[in-house]
């Protein structure tokens, strides 16, 4: 009888989405996991003890702590729990080894971390930087964005996205979003292309991939470059594989967070990677410190100490993403009744999502959304948040008023006025999540008529 090899498991978002469904059905097939360092912890569980991936297991990989008392708050994102106790020990041990050796800024851990991450992402090059913002600036320079250029981007992103454009002497051109994905609408992007447009800068909002294939087609028709702001989307299938570059963030609050600010430029392009390395380190020849190849550059390279911590934590990357995806699926189940009666709109459980944030949209509008948040906080003792509280074109600075004072983005603005974000982090316990779901139900009953 002919036998077939076990299916492979790389740990990207497509694999993780499928694994969530399999664990929920109790039918996890035998896998052949990739040897990627970032996949190591999850691969070990798949090989040795897949039962622990089920939250119902006695020694589950999920935080199961006791149910919080009614008066005890459920925090949105507790800083002291960004890393688990075990991860904190690992980080401290990695830093201590680097500290003892004295290679705090430059050293071999940077290259090793870059290579390990490139192997996981399936790309040729990763260039480590001092922050996600640094990575955005470096990537835009590497694709040729400069003074007088325009870069098309959304308004619903962190200020780093627009600041990176300003830092290159270019001007952001704000375009509305697709009503379902909440990321750049490719048709509207094409309509916004002008003679000064140099690049498109899509943001993978909350961890959901923008419509990259359609945006790449627009870019090709107009001779533009595409840089993905993937700072919330590490591990999502396809990131960095079809565009000029993608940018990651390892800020402690991200899915894969380290012990300080750090980021990376991801690219398939050899020359673009060389430009990024040169520009991120003072314009130096990457092989010869103090010998310039470029006219100028930044002090934006990742520190060796940060990279060493990254290497220590990297084996848990896909396991972290699995936990978040399972918790997201659990939110969808727990809020299904609210979606069915039309009170809220829920995100779809798609395989192109890293679940950095879990957003719920309140159909009754902003006032109802704000009332629900207040009720959850005061009565349910559950913290929620809104990412991002002020849209780019609504910032009240002289620069923003001059450039964006007449900008109207109805879809982006409607999303912003109706969305709230529920707690979702690596150490969120199942009992805490149950409290969040109950609090949301109670708040909707109390405030939406």
Short mmCIF file of C-alpha atoms in Angstrom, two decimals:
data_model
loop_
_atom_site.label_atom_id
_atom_site.label_comp_id
_atom_site.label_asym_id
_atom_site.label_seq_id
_atom_site.Cartn_x
_atom_site.Cartn_y
_atom_site.Cartn_z
CA UNK A 1 0.00 0.00 0.00
CA UNK A 2 1.29 3.45 -0.91
CA UNK A 3 2.11 5.69 2.04
CA UNK A 4 2.20 9.47 2.06
CA UNK A 5 4.49 11.70 4.12
CA UNK A 6 3.05 13.62 7.04
CA UNK A 7 1.97 17.15 6.14
CA UNK A 8 4.52 19.85 6.84
CA UNK A 9 3.98 22.56 9.45
CA UNK A 10 5.92 25.80 9.05
CA UNK A 11 4.09 27.75 11.73
CA UNK A 12 2.84 30.56 9.49
CA UNK A 13 -0.67 31.96 9.93
CA UNK A 14 -2.20 29.53 7.42
CA UNK A 15 -0.84 26.55 9.34
CA UNK A 16 -1.86 28.01 12.68
CA UNK A 17 -5.40 28.76 11.53
CA UNK A 18 -5.75 25.16 10.37
CA UNK A 19 -4.26 23.84 13.62
CA UNK A 20 -6.79 25.81 15.69
CA UNK A 21 -9.61 24.11 13.79
CA UNK A 22 -8.00 20.68 14.24
CA UNK A 23 -7.48 21.11 17.99
CA UNK A 24 -11.08 22.26 18.38
CA UNK A 25 -12.24 19.10 16.59
CA UNK A 26 -9.82 16.89 18.52
CA UNK A 27 -8.24 15.62 15.30
CA UNK A 28 -4.64 16.85 15.05
CA UNK A 29 -2.86 14.81 12.35
CA UNK A 30 0.78 13.75 12.65
CA UNK A 31 2.85 16.62 11.28
CA UNK A 32 6.40 17.04 10.09
CA UNK A 33 7.21 20.45 11.57
CA UNK A 34 9.81 22.70 9.97
CA UNK A 35 13.11 22.90 11.87
CA UNK A 36 12.91 26.70 11.97
CA UNK A 37 14.12 28.09 15.26
CA UNK A 38 10.98 30.23 15.53
CA UNK A 39 8.84 27.08 15.30
CA UNK A 40 10.73 25.02 17.86
CA UNK A 41 8.40 25.13 20.88
CA UNK A 42 5.25 24.48 18.87
CA UNK A 43 6.99 21.81 16.79
CA UNK A 44 8.04 19.99 19.96
CA UNK A 45 4.44 19.94 21.18
CA UNK A 46 3.14 18.70 17.84
CA UNK A 47 5.70 15.90 17.86
CA UNK A 48 5.60 14.86 21.49
CA UNK A 49 2.40 16.05 23.17
CA UNK A 50 -0.21 17.70 20.91
CA UNK A 51 -2.86 17.22 23.60
CA UNK A 52 -1.42 20.21 25.48
CA UNK A 53 -2.59 22.49 22.67
CA UNK A 54 -6.17 21.97 23.88
CA UNK A 55 -7.20 24.51 26.54
CA UNK A 56 -9.13 21.73 28.29
CA UNK A 57 -5.96 19.73 28.94
CA UNK A 58 -4.75 19.67 32.58
CA UNK A 59 -1.31 20.97 31.53
CA UNK A 60 -2.52 23.16 28.68
CA UNK A 61 -0.20 25.72 27.06
CA UNK A 62 -2.82 28.37 27.87
CA UNK A 63 -2.85 30.46 31.02
CA UNK A 64 -5.71 29.02 33.05
CA UNK A 65 -5.41 30.92 36.38
CA UNK A 66 -8.30 31.23 38.83
CA UNK A 67 -11.36 33.19 37.78
CA UNK A 68 -10.84 36.86 38.70
CA UNK A 69 -13.06 38.07 41.51
CA UNK A 70 -15.85 40.43 40.48
CA UNK A 71 -14.04 43.45 41.91
CA UNK A 72 -10.69 42.54 40.38
CA UNK A 73 -10.07 44.26 37.04
CA UNK A 74 -9.17 42.44 33.86
CA UNK A 75 -6.44 44.67 32.36
CA UNK A 76 -6.25 45.34 28.66
CA UNK A 77 -2.51 44.75 28.35
CA UNK A 78 -0.68 44.24 31.67
CA UNK A 79 2.95 45.30 31.26
CA UNK A 80 4.22 42.94 33.93
CA UNK A 81 2.81 39.98 31.95
CA UNK A 82 4.10 40.80 28.48
CA UNK A 83 6.61 37.99 29.02
CA UNK A 84 5.76 34.92 31.05
CA UNK A 85 7.92 34.10 34.08
CA UNK A 86 9.77 31.51 32.03
CA UNK A 87 10.34 34.00 29.22
CA UNK A 88 11.56 36.61 31.70
CA UNK A 89 14.15 34.14 33.01
CA UNK A 90 15.27 33.31 29.48
CA UNK A 91 15.60 37.00 28.59
CA UNK A 92 17.58 37.74 31.77
CA UNK A 93 19.95 34.83 31.15
CA UNK A 94 20.56 35.88 27.54
CA UNK A 95 21.26 39.48 28.51
CA UNK A 96 23.56 38.40 31.35
CA UNK A 97 25.70 36.36 28.95
CA UNK A 98 26.08 39.32 26.60
CA UNK A 99 26.76 41.68 29.50
CA UNK A 100 29.52 39.43 30.77
CA UNK A 101 31.14 39.38 27.33
CA UNK A 102 30.82 43.12 26.80
CA UNK A 103 29.34 42.89 23.27
CA UNK A 104 26.30 45.02 24.03
CA UNK A 105 25.94 46.99 20.79
CA UNK A 106 27.74 45.12 18.01
CA UNK A 107 28.25 41.38 17.98
CA UNK A 108 27.43 38.01 16.39
CA UNK A 109 23.94 37.66 17.86
CA UNK A 110 22.57 40.24 15.41
CA UNK A 111 23.51 38.25 12.33
CA UNK A 112 22.39 34.98 13.92
CA UNK A 113 19.00 36.49 14.82
CA UNK A 114 18.57 37.93 11.33
CA UNK A 115 19.39 34.59 9.70
CA UNK A 116 17.05 32.64 11.99
CA UNK A 117 14.20 35.04 11.32
CA UNK A 118 14.83 34.97 7.55
CA UNK A 119 14.68 31.18 7.66
CA UNK A 120 11.30 31.25 9.40
CA UNK A 121 9.85 33.91 7.09
CA UNK A 122 11.17 32.25 3.94
CA UNK A 123 12.91 35.36 2.65
CA UNK A 124 16.48 36.05 1.61
CA UNK A 125 17.27 38.93 3.96
CA UNK A 126 16.37 40.35 7.35
CA UNK A 127 18.08 43.54 8.51
CA UNK A 128 17.72 44.14 12.25
CA UNK A 129 17.06 47.72 13.36
CA UNK A 130 16.72 49.65 16.59
CA UNK A 131 12.93 49.95 16.30
CA UNK A 132 10.05 49.38 13.95
CA UNK A 133 10.11 53.10 13.17
CA UNK A 134 13.78 52.87 12.22
CA UNK A 135 12.92 49.95 9.98
CA UNK A 136 10.23 51.97 8.20
CA UNK A 137 12.61 54.87 7.57
CA UNK A 138 15.37 52.52 6.39
CA UNK A 139 13.04 50.57 4.09
CA UNK A 140 11.62 53.73 2.51
CA UNK A 141 15.13 55.03 1.87
CA UNK A 142 16.16 51.69 0.40
CA UNK A 143 13.33 51.76 -2.15
CA UNK A 144 14.22 55.31 -3.17
CA UNK A 145 11.70 57.48 -1.31
CA UNK A 146 13.14 60.95 -0.81
CA UNK A 147 12.50 64.68 -0.68
CA UNK A 148 9.45 65.78 -2.63
CA UNK A 149 8.02 62.30 -3.13
CA UNK A 150 4.57 61.15 -2.07
CA UNK A 151 3.74 57.90 -0.30
CA UNK A 152 0.20 56.50 -0.25
CA UNK A 153 -0.83 55.16 3.17
CA UNK A 154 -3.90 54.75 5.41
CA UNK A 155 -4.88 57.14 8.21
CA UNK A 156 -5.67 54.41 10.77
CA UNK A 157 -2.17 53.55 11.90
CA UNK A 158 0.32 54.42 14.61
CA UNK A 159 2.15 57.73 14.17
CA UNK A 160 5.35 55.87 13.25
CA UNK A 161 3.97 55.15 9.77
CA UNK A 162 3.49 58.79 8.85
CA UNK A 163 6.62 59.87 10.74
CA UNK A 164 8.76 57.54 8.65
CA UNK A 165 7.42 59.21 5.50
CA UNK A 166 8.13 62.67 6.92
CA UNK A 167 11.63 61.54 7.92
CA UNK A 168 12.43 60.81 4.28
CA UNK A 169 11.34 64.31 3.27
CA UNK A 170 8.26 62.86 1.57
CA UNK A 171 4.56 63.59 2.05
CA UNK A 172 1.89 61.09 3.13
CA UNK A 173 -1.14 60.81 0.85
CA UNK A 174 -4.03 59.38 2.84
CA UNK A 175 -6.41 56.93 1.17
CA UNK A 176 -9.54 55.28 2.55
CA UNK A 177 -9.80 51.62 3.48
CA UNK A 178 -11.66 48.58 2.28
CA UNK A 179 -14.87 48.30 4.39
CA UNK A 180 -14.22 44.66 5.26
CA UNK A 181 -10.46 44.41 5.71
CA UNK A 182 -10.03 47.95 7.07
CA UNK A 183 -6.77 48.18 5.13
CA UNK A 184 -5.97 50.22 2.01
CA UNK A 185 -8.55 49.89 -0.76
CA UNK A 186 -6.55 49.08 -3.93
CA UNK A 187 -9.05 50.83 -6.24
CA UNK A 188 -8.85 54.04 -4.24
CA UNK A 189 -5.06 53.73 -4.11
CA UNK A 190 -4.91 53.63 -7.89
CA UNK A 191 -7.12 56.69 -8.14
CA UNK A 192 -4.76 58.57 -5.77
CA UNK A 193 -1.57 57.90 -7.77
CA UNK A 194 -0.04 61.14 -9.03
CA UNK A 195 3.16 62.33 -10.71
CA UNK A 196 5.03 62.53 -7.39
CA UNK A 197 3.90 59.16 -6.03
CA UNK A 198 6.91 56.96 -5.29
CA UNK A 199 5.58 54.18 -3.06
CA UNK A 200 2.56 52.50 -1.48
CA UNK A 201 2.75 51.82 2.26
CA UNK A 202 -0.05 49.43 3.32
CA UNK A 203 -0.54 48.67 7.01
CA UNK A 204 -1.57 45.18 8.07
CA UNK A 205 -4.03 46.53 10.61
CA UNK A 206 -4.44 44.62 13.90
CA UNK A 207 -2.49 41.76 12.26
CA UNK A 208 -4.78 41.27 9.21
CA UNK A 209 -2.96 41.25 5.89
CA UNK A 210 -3.83 44.04 3.49
CA UNK A 211 -4.81 43.08 -0.07
CA UNK A 212 -1.18 42.78 -1.13
CA UNK A 213 -1.73 41.07 -4.52
CA UNK A 214 -4.04 43.85 -5.70
CA UNK A 215 -1.75 46.58 -4.35
CA UNK A 216 1.25 45.01 -6.09
CA UNK A 217 -0.68 45.05 -9.35
CA UNK A 218 -1.41 48.75 -8.91
CA UNK A 219 2.26 49.38 -8.16
CA UNK A 220 3.39 47.52 -11.27
CA UNK A 221 1.04 49.46 -13.52
CA UNK A 222 2.46 52.75 -12.25
CA UNK A 223 6.09 51.87 -11.59
CA UNK A 224 5.78 52.24 -7.80
CA UNK A 225 7.44 50.48 -4.89
CA UNK A 226 5.55 48.70 -2.11
CA UNK A 227 6.71 48.58 1.51
CA UNK A 228 4.50 46.67 3.96
CA UNK A 229 4.06 47.99 7.47
CA UNK A 230 3.82 44.52 9.00
CA UNK A 231 4.67 45.63 12.53
CA UNK A 232 1.52 43.91 13.84
CA UNK A 233 1.69 40.91 11.51
CA UNK A 234 4.74 38.78 12.20
CA UNK A 235 4.15 35.21 11.07
CA UNK A 236 1.36 36.01 8.62
CA UNK A 237 1.68 33.95 5.47
CA UNK A 238 3.31 35.85 2.62
CA UNK A 239 4.66 38.86 4.51
CA UNK A 240 7.66 40.21 2.60
CA UNK A 241 7.47 37.65 -0.19
CA UNK A 242 5.72 39.63 -2.91
CA UNK A 243 6.61 43.28 -2.23
CA UNK A 244 9.86 45.23 -2.22
CA UNK A 245 10.13 45.07 1.55
CA UNK A 246 8.20 44.51 4.75
CA UNK A 247 8.85 46.01 8.16
CA UNK A 248 8.51 44.27 11.53
CA UNK A 249 8.47 45.52 15.11
CA UNK A 250 9.65 43.68 18.21
CA UNK A 251 8.35 46.27 20.64
CA UNK A 252 7.46 44.53 23.93
CA UNK A 253 3.75 44.99 23.19
CA UNK A 254 3.84 43.12 19.88
CA UNK A 255 3.06 39.43 19.29
CA UNK A 256 6.77 38.65 19.41
CA UNK A 257 8.06 41.31 21.78
CA UNK A 258 11.55 41.67 23.21
CA UNK A 259 12.88 43.67 26.15
CA UNK A 260 13.07 47.02 24.38
CA UNK A 261 12.46 48.67 21.05
CA UNK A 262 13.66 46.74 18.00
CA UNK A 263 12.55 46.03 14.46
CA UNK A 264 13.61 44.63 11.10
CA UNK A 265 13.45 45.16 7.37
CA UNK A 266 12.47 42.01 5.46
CA UNK A 267 13.22 41.71 1.74
CA UNK A 268 13.93 39.29 -1.10
CA UNK A 269 16.08 41.85 -2.91
CA UNK A 270 19.86 41.62 -2.51
CA UNK A 271 20.56 45.23 -3.46
CA UNK A 272 17.74 46.59 -1.32
CA UNK A 273 19.08 44.62 1.66
CA UNK A 274 22.58 46.01 1.06
CA UNK A 275 21.20 49.56 0.97
CA UNK A 276 19.24 48.94 4.16
CA UNK A 277 22.31 47.61 5.99
CA UNK A 278 24.42 50.54 4.82
CA UNK A 279 21.85 53.24 5.63
CA UNK A 280 20.99 51.74 9.03
CA UNK A 281 24.63 52.00 10.15
CA UNK A 282 25.97 55.45 9.30
CA UNK A 283 26.43 54.68 5.61
CA UNK A 284 29.30 52.32 6.43
CA UNK A 285 30.42 49.42 4.32
CA UNK A 286 28.74 46.53 6.23
CA UNK A 287 32.06 44.68 6.30
CA UNK A 288 34.23 47.63 7.30
CA UNK A 289 33.26 49.84 10.22
CA UNK A 290 34.14 53.53 9.79
CA UNK A 291 34.56 53.14 6.02
CA UNK A 292 31.69 54.89 4.27
CA UNK A 293 29.96 53.65 1.14
CA UNK A 294 26.99 56.00 1.42
CA UNK A 295 26.99 59.73 1.94
CA UNK A 296 25.14 59.48 5.23
CA UNK A 297 23.15 57.06 7.32
CA UNK A 298 21.46 56.49 10.65
CA UNK A 299 22.51 54.89 13.90
CA UNK A 300 19.64 52.43 13.57
CA UNK A 301 21.11 48.95 13.86
CA UNK A 302 19.74 46.43 16.33
CA UNK A 303 21.88 46.04 19.45
CA UNK A 304 23.67 42.74 20.02
CA UNK A 305 22.11 42.50 23.50
CA UNK A 306 18.60 42.83 22.05
CA UNK A 307 19.36 40.26 19.35
CA UNK A 308 20.66 37.83 22.00
CA UNK A 309 17.37 38.13 23.88
CA UNK A 310 15.55 37.66 20.57
CA UNK A 311 17.44 34.44 19.92
CA UNK A 312 16.47 33.16 23.34
CA UNK A 313 12.78 33.94 22.88
CA UNK A 314 12.50 33.11 19.18
CA UNK A 315 11.66 29.39 19.67
CA UNK A 316 8.32 30.47 21.20
CA UNK A 317 7.21 32.69 18.32
CA UNK A 318 4.78 30.33 16.58
CA UNK A 319 3.47 28.98 19.89
CA UNK A 320 2.65 32.55 20.91
CA UNK A 321 0.81 33.10 17.63
CA UNK A 322 -1.09 29.84 18.09
CA UNK A 323 -2.29 30.92 21.52
CA UNK A 324 -3.48 34.28 20.20
CA UNK A 325 -5.30 32.67 17.28
CA UNK A 326 -7.06 30.17 19.56
CA UNK A 327 -8.11 32.93 21.94
CA UNK A 328 -9.43 34.94 18.98
CA UNK A 329 -11.49 31.94 17.87
CA UNK A 330 -12.78 31.64 21.44
CA UNK A 331 -13.84 35.31 21.41
CA UNK A 332 -15.74 34.71 18.17
CA UNK A 333 -17.61 31.81 19.74
CA UNK A 334 -18.36 33.75 22.91
CA UNK A 335 -19.63 36.81 21.03
CA UNK A 336 -21.52 34.94 18.29
CA UNK A 337 -24.94 35.69 19.83
CA UNK A 338 -24.20 39.43 19.82
CA UNK A 339 -23.21 39.22 16.16
CA UNK A 340 -26.31 37.18 15.31
CA UNK A 341 -28.67 39.77 16.80
CA UNK A 342 -26.89 42.60 15.01
CA UNK A 343 -25.42 44.33 18.06
CA UNK A 344 -21.81 43.94 16.95
CA UNK A 345 -19.74 43.09 13.91
CA UNK A 346 -16.95 40.59 14.49
CA UNK A 347 -13.79 39.99 12.48
CA UNK A 348 -13.70 36.89 10.31
CA UNK A 349 -11.44 34.05 11.40
CA UNK A 350 -9.17 34.13 8.36
CA UNK A 351 -5.79 32.44 7.77
CA UNK A 352 -4.12 35.78 6.93
CA UNK A 353 -4.29 37.18 10.45
CA UNK A 354 -1.80 37.31 13.34
CA UNK A 355 -4.44 38.48 15.83
CA UNK A 356 -2.35 41.24 17.32
CA UNK A 357 -5.61 42.90 18.35
CA UNK A 358 -9.21 41.73 18.56
CA UNK A 359 -11.58 44.45 17.41
CA UNK A 360 -15.36 44.48 17.85
CA UNK A 361 -17.52 47.01 15.99
CA UNK A 362 -20.65 48.35 17.65
CA UNK A 363 -23.34 48.77 15.00
CA UNK A 364 -25.30 51.41 16.92
CA UNK A 365 -22.47 53.92 16.53
CA UNK A 366 -19.99 55.91 18.55
CA UNK A 367 -22.20 56.88 21.49
CA UNK A 368 -23.22 53.24 22.03
CA UNK A 369 -19.61 52.13 21.65
CA UNK A 370 -18.46 54.59 24.30
CA UNK A 371 -21.30 53.58 26.64
CA UNK A 372 -20.37 49.90 26.27
CA UNK A 373 -16.74 50.67 27.08
CA UNK A 374 -17.77 52.68 30.15
CA UNK A 375 -20.12 49.93 31.38
CA UNK A 376 -17.48 47.25 30.89
CA UNK A 377 -15.00 49.34 32.86
CA UNK A 378 -17.24 50.45 35.72
CA UNK A 379 -19.53 47.44 36.16
CA UNK A 380 -17.66 44.55 34.59
CA UNK A 381 -14.21 45.81 35.67
CA UNK A 382 -12.83 45.01 32.22
CA UNK A 383 -10.49 47.38 30.39
CA UNK A 384 -10.87 47.90 26.64
CA UNK A 385 -9.03 50.23 24.27
CA UNK A 386 -9.25 51.95 20.89
CA UNK A 387 -6.38 51.66 18.42
CA UNK A 388 -5.69 54.34 17.34
CA UNK A 389 -7.46 57.10 19.32
CA UNK A 390 -6.64 59.90 16.83
CA UNK A 391 -6.52 59.28 13.08
CA UNK A 392 -3.66 60.81 11.12
CA UNK A 393 -5.81 63.46 9.42
CA UNK A 394 -7.50 64.38 12.70
CA UNK A 395 -4.26 65.33 14.50
CA UNK A 396 -4.36 68.99 15.48
CA UNK A 397 -0.91 70.23 14.55
CA UNK A 398 -0.25 73.06 12.09
CA UNK A 399 1.30 70.56 9.67
CA UNK A 400 -1.66 68.18 9.79
CA UNK A 401 -4.23 70.96 9.50
CA UNK A 402 -2.44 72.40 6.47
CA UNK A 403 -2.11 69.09 4.61
CA UNK A 404 -5.13 67.12 5.75
CA UNK A 405 -7.64 69.75 6.86
CA UNK A 406 -9.92 68.95 3.91
CA UNK A 407 -9.34 65.20 3.85
CA UNK A 408 -12.45 63.07 4.33
CA UNK A 409 -12.15 59.29 4.71
CA UNK A 410 -15.69 58.04 5.47
CA UNK A 411 -14.88 54.35 5.82
CA UNK A 412 -11.84 54.94 8.02
CA UNK A 413 -13.77 57.42 10.15
CA UNK A 414 -16.75 55.09 10.56
CA UNK A 415 -14.48 52.23 11.60
CA UNK A 416 -12.76 54.49 14.10
CA UNK A 417 -16.06 55.61 15.62
CA UNK A 418 -17.48 52.11 16.08
CA UNK A 419 -14.55 49.86 17.01
CA UNK A 420 -13.36 48.81 20.46
CA UNK A 421 -10.61 46.35 21.28
CA UNK A 422 -10.91 43.55 23.81
CA UNK A 423 -7.96 42.26 25.85
CA UNK A 424 -5.82 39.84 23.85
CA UNK A 425 -2.27 39.05 24.90
CA UNK A 426 0.02 36.09 25.31
CA UNK A 427 -0.74 35.59 29.00
CA UNK A 428 -4.51 36.22 28.92
CA UNK A 429 -6.08 33.46 30.96
CA UNK A 430 -9.17 31.58 29.88
CA UNK A 431 -10.94 32.72 33.05
CA UNK A 432 -10.12 36.35 32.28
CA UNK A 433 -11.38 35.93 28.75
CA UNK A 434 -14.64 34.49 30.05
CA UNK A 435 -15.03 37.60 32.22
CA UNK A 436 -14.45 39.84 29.19
CA UNK A 437 -17.11 38.03 27.16
CA UNK A 438 -19.62 38.20 30.02
CA UNK A 439 -18.89 41.90 30.54
CA UNK A 440 -19.43 42.64 26.85
CA UNK A 441 -22.78 40.82 26.84
CA UNK A 442 -23.90 42.67 29.97
CA UNK A 443 -22.80 46.04 28.59
CA UNK A 444 -24.65 45.51 25.31
CA UNK A 445 -27.82 44.53 27.18
CA UNK A 446 -27.55 47.57 29.41
CA UNK A 447 -26.72 50.19 26.80
CA UNK A 448 -28.07 49.14 23.41
CA UNK A 449 -31.82 49.25 23.06
#
